[in-house]
């Protein structure tokens, strides 16, 4: 099956810093989503981005489908950005299964 | 609030108990999902329902039994579980299974933290 690898596994930042999270995948995809899971377990969808670039406030994401990776940018980080960021993909021509990476755990210190 | 609710939020059960997890979505979506999140492991898809029909069963043991009586409700019936089944169980919904951003974006409930003793 498809492999989804996220890096780095852990990231610690000071408030105000910028960061880039990466998601590599091993097969062609027609669906890629980024999620944030807060410390209480709630998952929130950030982006649906199988290709191209999107921005939402301090967050933006870019997916280069031909090179099989996606990047999530967080600018001017805040303590509320802490949590785990997951990338999830669906294989083109495959099942309806969304395959998740192991996530990047982000800690933003005040 | 994502429009997806789950009850109970926490559950402790013995290996011989029978319990059910409930998920309800208030978004008018057609697809619903059960996921399992264990410590140190990626989220695992368990079941997918579309218009109340199961479309994906990801090799889940029979001690987990899903039920989708209508497009707004999804249950996960549990019986004779094992301690390794302790995990966070997440429900999600999407407008449809395919079609792009609006249709495929998944909305998650807060989860049920299950501990099997």
Short mmCIF file of C-alpha atoms in Angstrom, two decimals:
data_model
loop_
_atom_site.label_atom_id
_atom_site.label_comp_id
_atom_site.label_asym_id
_atom_site.label_seq_id
_atom_site.Cartn_x
_atom_site.Cartn_y
_atom_site.Cartn_z
CA UNK A 1 0.00 0.00 0.00
CA UNK A 2 0.88 3.64 -0.16
CA UNK A 3 3.46 4.98 2.29
CA UNK A 4 2.95 8.39 3.89
CA UNK A 5 5.93 9.84 5.71
CA UNK A 6 5.88 13.05 7.68
CA UNK A 7 8.82 15.05 8.92
CA UNK A 8 9.99 16.10 11.35
CA UNK A 9 8.29 13.82 13.90
CA UNK A 10 8.67 16.45 16.62
CA UNK A 11 9.16 20.20 16.46
CA UNK A 12 9.55 22.71 19.27
CA UNK A 13 9.24 26.42 18.53
CA UNK A 14 9.14 29.72 20.32
CA UNK A 15 6.02 31.78 19.81
CA UNK A 16 6.35 33.93 16.70
CA UNK A 17 8.60 31.54 14.80
CA UNK A 18 7.82 30.09 11.39
CA UNK A 19 7.91 26.42 10.47
CA UNK A 20 7.56 24.02 7.55
CA UNK A 21 6.12 20.52 7.88
CA UNK A 22 6.61 17.98 5.12
CA UNK A 23 4.57 15.03 3.85
CA UNK A 24 6.01 12.58 1.32
CA UNK A 25 3.87 9.91 -0.32
CA UNK A 26 4.83 6.95 -2.45
CA UNK A 27 2.05 6.81 -5.06
CA UNK A 28 -0.15 9.10 -7.13
CA UNK A 29 -2.97 10.59 -5.09
CA UNK A 30 -6.23 12.35 -5.92
CA UNK A 31 -6.95 13.54 -2.41
CA UNK A 32 -4.60 15.05 0.17
CA UNK A 33 -5.77 16.63 3.39
CA UNK A 34 -3.93 18.27 6.28
CA UNK A 35 -5.39 18.00 9.77
CA UNK A 36 -4.55 19.48 13.16
CA UNK A 37 -5.25 17.43 16.29
CA UNK A 38 -5.32 19.52 19.45
CA UNK A 39 -4.09 18.21 22.81
CA UNK A 40 -7.63 17.06 23.67
CA UNK A 41 -7.85 14.85 20.60
CA UNK A 42 -10.07 16.94 18.33
CA UNK A 43 -9.09 16.72 14.66
CA UNK A 44 -9.76 19.74 12.48
CA UNK A 45 -9.39 19.77 8.72
CA UNK A 46 -6.97 22.49 7.62
CA UNK A 47 -6.68 22.00 3.86
CA UNK A 48 -7.90 19.81 1.06
CA UNK A 49 -5.01 20.15 -1.37
CA UNK A 50 -4.29 17.36 -3.88
CA UNK A 51 -2.29 19.90 -5.91
CA UNK A 52 -1.38 23.57 -5.94
CA UNK A 53 -1.20 26.12 -3.15
CA UNK A 54 -3.76 27.38 -0.67
CA UNK A 55 -3.60 29.89 2.15
CA UNK A 56 -5.76 30.36 5.20
CA UNK A 57 -4.56 33.09 7.54
CA UNK A 58 -1.18 32.18 9.00
CA UNK A 59 -1.29 28.73 7.44
CA UNK A 60 -0.59 27.79 3.87
CA UNK A 61 -0.02 24.53 2.06
CA UNK A 62 1.57 23.49 -1.20
CA UNK A 63 1.33 20.11 -2.89
CA UNK A 64 3.60 19.14 -5.78
CA UNK A 65 1.76 16.06 -6.98
CA UNK A 66 4.31 15.16 -9.67
CA UNK A 67 7.05 14.99 -7.04
CA UNK A 68 4.79 13.36 -4.43
CA UNK A 69 5.13 15.75 -1.54
CA UNK A 70 3.19 18.40 0.31
CA UNK A 71 4.32 21.17 2.63
CA UNK A 72 2.43 22.91 5.40
CA UNK A 73 3.71 26.35 6.40
CA UNK A 74 2.91 27.91 9.75
CA UNK A 75 3.92 31.54 10.16
CA UNK A 76 4.09 33.59 13.36
CA UNK A 77 3.26 30.51 15.41
CA UNK A 78 1.07 30.78 18.51
CA UNK A 79 0.74 28.49 21.52
CA UNK A 80 -2.67 27.45 20.23
CA UNK A 81 -0.94 25.93 17.17
CA UNK A 82 0.45 23.19 19.41
CA UNK A 83 -0.74 19.68 18.69
CA UNK A 84 -0.18 17.05 16.05
CA UNK A 85 -0.38 17.78 12.34
CA UNK A 86 -1.42 14.91 10.09
CA UNK A 87 -1.22 14.50 6.37
CA UNK A 88 -3.66 12.03 4.80
CA UNK A 89 -3.94 10.85 1.21
CA UNK A 90 -6.19 8.79 -1.01
CA UNK A 91 -4.59 6.73 -3.79
CA UNK A 92 -5.64 7.64 -7.30
CA UNK A 93 -7.73 4.79 -8.68
CA UNK A 94 -7.68 3.04 -5.33
CA UNK A 95 -10.18 2.49 -2.54
CA UNK A 96 -12.03 5.14 -0.55
CA UNK A 97 -9.49 4.78 2.22
CA UNK A 98 -7.76 7.90 3.51
CA UNK A 99 -4.27 6.84 4.62
CA UNK A 100 -2.73 8.92 7.41
CA UNK A 101 0.90 9.63 8.17
CA UNK A 102 2.22 9.35 11.73
CA UNK A 103 2.07 13.08 12.20
CA UNK A 104 4.34 15.92 13.32
CA UNK A 105 3.99 16.86 16.96
CA UNK A 106 4.37 20.64 17.29
CA UNK A 107 4.97 22.39 20.60
CA UNK A 108 4.91 26.18 20.63
CA UNK A 109 6.32 27.70 23.80
CA UNK A 110 5.38 31.19 25.03
CA UNK B 1 -17.76 22.43 17.06
CA UNK B 2 -17.40 20.46 13.85
CA UNK B 3 -21.01 19.32 13.60
CA UNK B 4 -20.08 15.76 14.53
CA UNK B 5 -20.80 14.53 18.06
CA UNK B 6 -19.75 11.32 19.77
CA UNK B 7 -20.92 9.64 22.96
CA UNK B 8 -19.68 8.60 25.37
CA UNK B 9 -16.49 10.65 25.51
CA UNK B 10 -14.83 8.17 27.85
CA UNK B 11 -15.53 4.48 28.38
CA UNK B 12 -13.98 1.83 30.60
CA UNK B 13 -15.09 -1.73 30.00
CA UNK B 14 -14.13 -5.24 30.91
CA UNK B 15 -13.29 -7.85 28.34
CA UNK B 16 -16.66 -9.57 28.76
CA UNK B 17 -18.78 -6.42 28.46
CA UNK B 18 -20.86 -5.27 25.52
CA UNK B 19 -21.03 -1.57 24.81
CA UNK B 20 -21.83 0.75 21.91
CA UNK B 21 -20.28 3.96 20.67
CA UNK B 22 -22.55 6.51 19.03
CA UNK B 23 -21.79 9.11 16.40
CA UNK B 24 -24.17 11.73 15.05
CA UNK B 25 -23.52 14.28 12.33
CA UNK B 26 -25.59 17.43 11.86
CA UNK B 27 -24.09 18.39 8.50
CA UNK B 28 -26.35 16.59 6.06
CA UNK B 29 -23.46 14.43 4.89
CA UNK B 30 -23.79 11.13 3.04
CA UNK B 31 -20.58 9.39 4.14
CA UNK B 32 -19.49 8.40 7.64
CA UNK B 33 -16.32 6.77 8.95
CA UNK B 34 -14.92 5.03 12.02
CA UNK B 35 -11.22 5.41 12.79
CA UNK B 36 -9.03 3.94 15.52
CA UNK B 37 -6.13 5.94 16.94
CA UNK B 38 -3.70 3.99 19.12
CA UNK B 39 -0.66 5.40 20.84
CA UNK B 40 2.35 5.69 18.55
CA UNK B 41 0.39 4.53 15.48
CA UNK B 42 -1.23 6.40 12.59
CA UNK B 43 -4.98 6.75 12.43
CA UNK B 44 -6.44 3.53 11.04
CA UNK B 45 -9.62 3.51 9.02
CA UNK B 46 -12.00 0.85 10.29
CA UNK B 47 -15.26 1.27 8.37
CA UNK B 48 -16.76 3.53 5.71
CA UNK B 49 -20.46 3.99 5.05
CA UNK B 50 -22.02 5.82 2.14
CA UNK B 51 -25.77 6.37 2.10
CA UNK B 52 -26.08 3.83 4.91
CA UNK B 53 -24.25 1.10 2.98
CA UNK B 54 -20.88 -0.19 4.11
CA UNK B 55 -18.32 0.40 1.36
CA UNK B 56 -15.10 -0.36 3.18
CA UNK B 57 -14.23 -2.86 5.87
CA UNK B 58 -10.58 -2.63 6.61
CA UNK B 59 -9.97 -6.15 7.97
CA UNK B 60 -11.40 -5.28 11.35
CA UNK B 61 -11.95 -8.09 13.90
CA UNK B 62 -15.55 -9.23 14.27
CA UNK B 63 -15.65 -8.06 17.89
CA UNK B 64 -16.23 -4.62 16.33
CA UNK B 65 -19.62 -4.39 14.64
CA UNK B 66 -20.73 -1.18 12.91
CA UNK B 67 -24.29 -0.10 12.29
CA UNK B 68 -25.58 2.81 10.20
CA UNK B 69 -29.37 3.08 10.61
CA UNK B 70 -29.55 6.36 8.68
CA UNK B 71 -27.18 8.85 7.13
CA UNK B 72 -26.94 10.92 10.32
CA UNK B 73 -26.10 8.17 12.79
CA UNK B 74 -23.32 5.64 13.07
CA UNK B 75 -22.75 3.12 15.83
CA UNK B 76 -19.87 0.88 16.75
CA UNK B 77 -20.93 -2.12 18.81
CA UNK B 78 -18.21 -3.62 20.96
CA UNK B 79 -18.11 -7.09 22.53
CA UNK B 80 -15.43 -9.27 24.09
CA UNK B 81 -12.72 -6.71 23.46
CA UNK B 82 -9.06 -7.15 24.29
CA UNK B 83 -6.79 -4.76 26.22
CA UNK B 84 -4.98 -3.91 22.95
CA UNK B 85 -8.27 -2.46 21.68
CA UNK B 86 -7.83 0.43 24.10
CA UNK B 87 -7.57 3.54 21.94
CA UNK B 88 -9.26 6.75 20.83
CA UNK B 89 -12.13 5.95 18.46
CA UNK B 90 -12.95 8.74 16.07
CA UNK B 91 -15.97 9.22 13.90
CA UNK B 92 -15.92 11.43 10.82
CA UNK B 93 -18.26 12.45 8.04
CA UNK B 94 -17.98 13.95 4.58
CA UNK B 95 -20.49 15.16 2.03
CA UNK B 96 -19.65 12.26 -0.25
CA UNK B 97 -16.86 9.78 -0.94
CA UNK B 98 -15.60 11.57 -4.04
CA UNK B 99 -16.00 14.78 -5.99
CA UNK B 100 -13.34 17.13 -4.72
CA UNK B 101 -12.86 19.60 -1.90
CA UNK B 102 -16.42 20.21 -0.75
CA UNK B 103 -17.41 16.60 -1.11
CA UNK B 104 -14.38 14.84 0.35
CA UNK B 105 -13.30 17.05 3.24
CA UNK B 106 -13.72 15.02 6.41
CA UNK B 107 -15.10 16.46 9.66
CA UNK B 108 -14.21 14.64 12.86
CA UNK B 109 -16.00 14.19 16.14
CA UNK B 110 -14.19 14.62 19.48
CA UNK B 111 -13.65 10.89 19.88
CA UNK B 112 -14.35 8.27 22.52
CA UNK B 113 -11.40 7.26 24.72
CA UNK B 114 -11.82 3.55 25.37
CA UNK B 115 -9.99 1.59 28.03
CA UNK B 116 -10.39 -2.17 28.08
CA UNK B 117 -9.40 -3.82 31.35
#
